[in-house]
């Protein structure tokens, strides 16, 4: 397949998308919050519970072995999906938030001291903001922010001045969940490395929409969530370079992560298990593995082309509408469009759209500092995935037009 995917063919593989909402065929435009799940992912989870369910790494019985194989097999798939050197560099987490917290609580607290700097950006999701605020407070390090241009894209010249020899960590989003802009990740990683700092990429929005190659990016850490890429909720991953993970202390302790335990002390298993205390999210990992198979068969390059095309189409159509403001750069975008309609509160816009079966998100999108920078309290956001097509965006625009007329009359 090339160019636009056959979204209608793909849509038929998603049971949830076959319904009507408020008397209209559902148009789901909230995949940046969570994507829908194809039948084969749902069935993989069900099959696991019906045939293989047991705890992992413990039982010698057949089900225990099958469950362990399924769980570790999923880890191999994740490693291949982002081109990690080995599956031992993949830690299963609850999602992006837990992955970033692991690095902020373990790595950052071990290496940072007063006078050191942690560099993030003002456009981050709270998940890639608050863990660093906390790490800075705990260690006495200084939190700094990369400069951004007027359209929200990173100012690379400014970044070179913000990242200094005192910088220990640079953490930034690969693809903004508000602005829809793909950031120059490789360049920022190189800038971090040039001063001896480590780089973490928040890949929550990029892993579903871009072909990610952690070796090519050369990032030290990459965090992402399964539920945004057709997988189940409650599962995600932290990639870390082996030599860094090996030096990191776990942040959670208990079963599954130990080597030797006596009454007063314990030693840890090797990576990645040292970071996976307790019974892991086994069925979630199996579902994520099935989602990766699904995305890989379609081809991430095809998905990327499709999503970029849809984002450009949405940007053009929405910004051509009188009274609609679309946020973020006009090019280099993918997967979403964040907008406001005149002075109408985005919650009201989303409610009117929902009445026509069009699901968009409204709010601060877990990016309150970015909302303040945009000088708004909230926005609406339409986000797209491989099961959407231009007809879905046409439905959005038509419903928005009716909302505009409705509120125009209501206000006027
Ligand atoms: N980072 C970005 C850019 C996001 O968009 C999100 C979720 O919307 C997250 C982090 C947090 O992801 P999760 O809630 O799956 O941990």
XYZ file of C-alpha atoms and ligand atoms in Angstrom:
428
model
C 0.000 0.000 0.000
C 1.205 3.519 -0.641
C -0.121 7.007 -0.093
C -3.455 7.015 1.656
C -4.328 3.684 3.252
C -7.684 2.163 2.565
C -9.108 3.517 5.799
C -12.545 2.000 5.207
C -10.979 -1.460 4.876
C -8.983 -0.877 8.045
C -11.968 0.605 9.856
C -13.881 -2.636 9.332
C -11.270 -4.367 11.524
C -12.173 -2.169 14.517
C -15.432 -3.422 16.097
C -15.963 -0.241 18.125
C -15.983 1.917 15.004
C -18.993 0.081 13.586
C -21.481 1.824 15.868
C -23.685 4.878 15.683
C -23.382 7.577 18.333
C -26.317 9.900 18.869
C -27.920 8.579 15.689
C -24.868 9.157 13.466
C -22.081 6.819 12.329
C -19.233 7.339 14.800
C -16.299 9.444 13.610
C -13.584 8.848 16.197
C -11.116 11.745 16.249
C -9.537 11.247 19.664
C -6.745 8.787 18.954
C -4.098 11.052 20.527
C -5.822 10.372 23.855
C -6.193 6.675 23.132
C -6.456 4.721 19.894
C -9.076 2.102 19.145
C -8.161 -1.601 19.057
C -8.444 -3.907 16.059
C -10.238 -7.221 16.457
C -6.994 -9.179 16.351
C -5.592 -7.337 19.376
C -8.791 -7.942 21.339
C -8.695 -11.609 20.305
C -5.019 -12.001 21.221
C -5.764 -10.837 24.778
C -8.817 -13.082 24.989
C -6.870 -16.069 23.608
C -4.124 -15.508 26.144
C -6.621 -15.626 29.024
C -8.467 -18.619 27.566
C -5.390 -20.754 26.826
C -2.136 -19.567 28.366
C -2.789 -17.534 31.509
C -0.299 -18.171 34.331
C 2.290 -16.102 36.132
C 5.584 -15.524 34.323
C 9.190 -16.440 35.179
C 8.121 -18.732 38.023
C 6.175 -21.845 37.130
C 7.810 -24.832 35.493
C 4.394 -26.060 34.389
C 3.292 -25.773 30.775
C 1.030 -22.748 31.186
C 3.767 -20.917 33.099
C 6.178 -21.568 30.248
C 3.644 -20.471 27.636
C 2.845 -17.265 29.522
C 6.555 -16.482 29.926
C 7.188 -17.157 26.230
C 4.275 -14.898 25.266
C 5.466 -12.099 27.569
C 9.116 -12.274 26.527
C 8.069 -12.722 22.888
C 6.210 -9.416 23.142
C 9.379 -7.782 24.470
C 11.262 -9.021 21.386
C 8.563 -7.488 19.172
C 8.834 -4.122 20.939
C 12.621 -4.213 20.548
C 12.327 -4.896 16.803
C 9.592 -2.255 16.409
C 11.863 0.564 17.593
C 15.089 -1.125 16.458
C 16.661 -1.543 19.900
C 19.896 -3.554 19.905
C 18.392 -6.147 22.205
C 15.199 -7.019 24.089
C 17.075 -6.480 27.357
C 16.907 -2.752 26.597
C 13.088 -2.826 26.791
C 11.418 -2.391 30.182
C 7.683 -2.950 30.243
C 5.877 -0.141 32.073
C 2.287 1.012 32.509
C 2.881 3.545 29.767
C 4.834 6.679 28.934
C 4.170 8.299 32.310
C 5.652 5.411 34.288
C 8.564 5.130 31.861
C 9.540 8.799 32.284
C 9.039 8.623 36.059
C 11.440 5.667 36.153
C 14.210 7.695 34.519
C 13.476 10.846 36.544
C 13.378 8.932 39.823
C 16.291 6.595 39.182
C 18.775 8.046 36.700
C 18.189 11.764 37.376
C 18.304 11.474 41.139
C 21.517 9.458 40.970
C 23.423 11.798 38.655
C 22.109 15.319 39.350
C 23.414 17.655 42.037
C 23.104 21.395 42.713
C 24.492 23.367 39.773
C 23.504 20.692 37.251
C 20.728 21.318 34.752
C 17.758 19.349 33.520
C 16.525 20.759 30.209
C 12.954 20.196 29.047
C 10.643 22.363 26.924
C 7.595 24.529 27.517
C 5.460 22.433 25.149
C 5.638 19.198 27.152
C 2.785 16.991 28.333
C 2.623 16.985 32.151
C 4.075 13.439 32.021
C 7.347 14.870 30.695
C 7.277 17.935 32.910
C 6.293 17.124 36.483
C 8.703 14.158 36.978
C 11.570 16.540 36.065
C 10.257 19.291 38.352
C 10.291 16.742 41.153
C 13.761 15.448 40.252
C 15.109 19.024 40.151
C 13.605 19.769 43.567
C 14.988 16.563 45.051
C 18.524 17.038 43.731
C 18.946 20.825 43.701
C 19.439 20.763 39.921
C 18.133 23.691 37.864
C 15.203 23.119 35.507
C 15.595 24.938 32.188
C 13.365 25.171 29.115
C 14.313 25.034 25.461
C 13.293 28.162 23.567
C 10.471 27.854 21.033
C 9.587 29.916 17.969
C 6.320 31.832 17.650
C 4.578 28.802 16.107
C 5.702 26.455 18.914
C 8.466 24.696 16.960
C 11.851 24.371 18.686
C 14.397 27.136 18.146
C 17.498 25.033 17.516
C 19.936 27.947 17.648
C 18.502 28.912 21.014
C 18.631 25.278 22.129
C 22.389 25.203 21.529
C 22.722 28.025 24.090
C 20.280 26.529 26.624
C 22.054 23.149 26.671
C 25.382 23.732 28.444
C 28.217 21.648 29.916
C 26.238 21.659 33.194
C 23.287 19.907 31.519
C 22.836 16.308 32.613
C 19.523 15.447 30.933
C 17.577 16.801 27.970
C 13.981 15.501 27.763
C 11.550 16.532 25.052
C 8.553 15.364 23.106
C 9.107 13.838 19.679
C 5.628 14.836 18.510
C 3.594 17.396 20.426
C 0.146 16.202 21.538
C -1.130 19.785 21.137
C 0.769 21.316 18.224
C 1.066 18.192 16.079
C 4.618 19.182 15.192
C 7.377 16.613 14.704
C 10.404 17.905 16.568
C 14.033 17.616 15.345
C 14.777 14.775 17.748
C 18.051 13.628 16.241
C 19.520 17.142 16.326
C 18.498 17.657 19.957
C 19.936 14.293 20.989
C 23.230 15.237 19.285
C 23.242 18.589 21.142
C 22.738 16.770 24.452
C 25.552 14.338 23.677
C 27.897 17.142 22.622
C 27.918 18.373 26.252
C 27.934 14.889 27.791
C 24.223 14.911 28.729
C 21.733 12.094 28.200
C 18.619 12.535 26.048
C 15.136 11.184 26.732
C 12.487 11.268 24.029
C 8.812 11.259 24.966
C 7.510 9.057 22.172
C 3.893 8.782 23.354
C 2.651 10.450 20.172
C 5.460 9.514 17.795
C 5.562 5.732 18.246
C 2.017 5.349 16.814
C 2.613 7.640 13.816
C 6.298 7.627 12.816
C 8.830 4.931 12.024
C 10.985 5.084 15.156
C 14.570 3.858 15.131
C 16.239 4.410 18.500
C 19.677 3.556 17.130
C 19.318 6.108 14.365
C 18.006 8.721 16.838
C 20.827 7.683 19.212
C 18.594 8.652 22.171
C 19.485 7.270 25.591
C 15.863 6.724 26.609
C 12.617 6.462 24.639
C 9.218 6.219 26.361
C 5.892 5.217 24.810
C 2.414 3.804 25.501
C 0.737 0.781 23.929
C -2.787 2.171 24.110
C -2.054 4.975 21.654
C -0.874 2.492 19.003
C -3.751 0.001 18.848
C -2.630 -1.905 21.962
C -4.346 -2.292 25.331
C -4.285 0.261 28.135
C -1.902 -0.341 31.051
C 1.123 -1.362 28.991
C 3.971 0.651 27.520
C 7.724 0.588 27.412
C 10.881 2.354 28.391
C 13.812 1.826 26.048
C 17.201 2.578 27.554
C 20.715 1.978 26.278
C 22.025 -1.156 27.922
C 25.116 0.448 29.458
C 22.962 3.124 31.139
C 20.212 0.779 32.374
C 22.831 -1.528 33.849
C 24.030 1.262 36.125
C 20.537 2.355 37.203
C 18.890 1.376 40.481
C 15.324 0.086 40.473
C 12.606 2.355 41.884
C 10.180 -0.411 42.856
C 11.058 -3.449 44.920
C 9.456 -6.832 45.561
C 8.967 -10.101 43.737
C 10.264 -10.863 40.233
C 13.086 -8.278 40.350
C 15.470 -9.920 42.822
C 18.410 -12.246 42.572
C 19.275 -13.088 46.210
C 17.351 -12.021 49.317
C 18.167 -12.374 53.004
C 16.512 -10.800 55.984
C 18.421 -7.527 55.742
C 19.379 -7.066 52.119
C 18.819 -8.164 48.553
C 20.460 -8.077 45.137
C 18.757 -7.451 41.820
C 18.205 -9.454 38.679
C 19.846 -8.275 35.487
C 18.099 -5.786 33.173
C 15.292 -5.494 32.188
C 13.648 -7.579 34.952
C 15.246 -5.545 37.727
C 12.841 -2.741 36.774
C 9.700 -4.914 36.656
C 8.821 -5.597 40.292
C 5.709 -7.674 40.954
C 3.467 -9.556 38.555
C 3.691 -7.668 35.267
C 0.914 -6.708 32.842
C 1.229 -9.980 30.951
C -1.972 -9.859 28.903
C -1.240 -6.211 28.090
C 2.185 -7.140 26.731
C 0.597 -9.899 24.618
C -1.919 -7.355 23.266
C 0.863 -4.857 22.551
C 2.737 -7.567 20.647
C -0.379 -8.187 18.529
C -0.745 -4.439 17.914
C 2.879 -4.259 16.761
C 2.281 -7.166 14.355
C -0.764 -5.317 12.997
C 1.069 -1.997 12.519
C 4.133 -3.707 11.070
C 2.065 -5.584 8.486
C 0.490 -2.324 7.330
C 3.918 -0.714 7.412
C 4.914 2.236 9.583
C 6.071 4.155 6.493
C 2.542 3.828 5.035
C 0.960 4.858 8.322
C 3.275 7.852 8.568
C 2.442 8.980 5.025
C -1.280 8.523 5.651
C -1.291 10.416 8.960
C 0.815 13.289 7.617
C -1.544 13.644 4.658
C -4.614 13.679 6.889
C -3.040 16.234 9.251
C -2.207 18.528 6.322
C -5.739 18.147 4.937
C -7.277 18.918 8.346
C -4.993 21.915 8.823
C -5.955 23.329 5.418
C -9.688 22.751 5.861
C -9.886 24.041 9.433
C -7.692 27.087 8.907
C -9.795 28.040 5.865
C -12.857 28.332 8.134
C -13.820 31.772 9.273
C -13.485 32.119 13.049
C -11.356 28.987 13.506
C -7.810 29.271 14.893
C -5.541 26.270 14.371
C -2.494 26.101 16.657
C 1.041 25.054 15.785
C 3.182 25.306 12.651
C 1.555 25.114 9.219
C 3.961 22.405 8.019
C 5.901 19.465 9.450
C 2.730 18.280 11.157
C 1.135 14.924 11.623
C -1.721 13.130 13.345
C -3.767 15.994 14.834
C -5.129 19.515 14.662
C -5.768 21.606 17.758
C -8.162 24.504 17.293
C -10.646 26.940 18.752
C -13.822 28.377 17.299
C -14.332 32.103 17.897
C -14.926 32.704 21.608
C -16.894 29.504 22.094
C -15.601 27.297 24.907
C -14.068 24.114 23.402
C -16.181 21.961 25.729
C -19.279 23.448 24.089
C -17.796 22.838 20.636
C -17.013 19.211 21.536
C -20.530 18.708 22.931
C -22.151 19.925 19.729
C -19.826 17.757 17.623
C -20.609 14.747 19.802
C -24.318 15.261 19.159
C -23.446 14.564 15.502
C -21.341 11.492 16.321
C -17.973 13.279 15.962
C -15.687 12.562 18.943
C -13.027 15.225 19.595
C -11.218 16.111 22.804
C -11.520 19.444 24.578
C -9.486 20.739 27.500
C -5.897 21.557 28.349
C -4.585 18.213 27.006
C -2.331 17.790 30.076
C -0.237 20.726 28.876
C -1.230 23.668 31.056
C 2.000 25.682 30.550
C 1.566 25.344 26.784
C -2.058 26.532 27.049
C -0.850 29.631 28.891
C 1.813 30.190 26.232
C -0.931 29.958 23.566
C -2.953 32.391 25.733
C -5.964 30.094 25.931
C -7.430 28.123 28.810
C -8.367 25.167 26.630
C -8.704 24.037 23.022
C -10.506 21.419 20.974
C -8.357 18.737 19.343
C -9.139 16.376 16.478
C -6.636 13.552 16.174
C -6.371 10.959 13.435
C -5.100 7.471 12.906
C -4.925 4.814 10.254
C -8.695 4.137 10.418
C -9.581 7.755 9.594
C -9.856 9.276 6.155
C -10.618 12.606 4.512
C -14.364 11.907 4.740
C -14.017 11.913 8.554
C -12.405 15.346 8.389
C -15.171 16.527 6.067
C -17.688 15.364 8.714
C -15.741 17.302 11.362
C -15.721 20.462 9.248
C -19.441 20.178 8.402
C -20.353 19.676 12.079
C -18.083 22.538 13.082
C -19.792 24.744 10.539
C -23.160 23.906 12.114
C -21.693 24.546 15.587
C -20.483 27.919 14.369
C -23.933 28.813 13.064
C -25.554 27.558 16.252
C -23.250 29.513 18.559
C -23.271 32.532 16.253
C -27.041 32.652 16.708
C -26.860 31.744 20.382
C -24.307 34.484 21.100
C -25.669 37.080 18.666
N 3.418 12.388 26.525
C 2.600 12.799 25.551
C 3.136 13.669 24.467
C 1.262 12.386 25.544
O 0.455 12.791 24.571
C 0.805 11.540 26.579
C -0.613 11.132 26.642
O -1.483 11.743 26.082
C 1.699 11.137 27.570
C 3.005 11.577 27.511
C 1.276 10.239 28.696
O 0.934 8.985 28.200
P 0.256 7.892 29.175
O -0.931 8.579 29.796
O -0.121 6.788 28.258
O 1.266 7.517 30.181
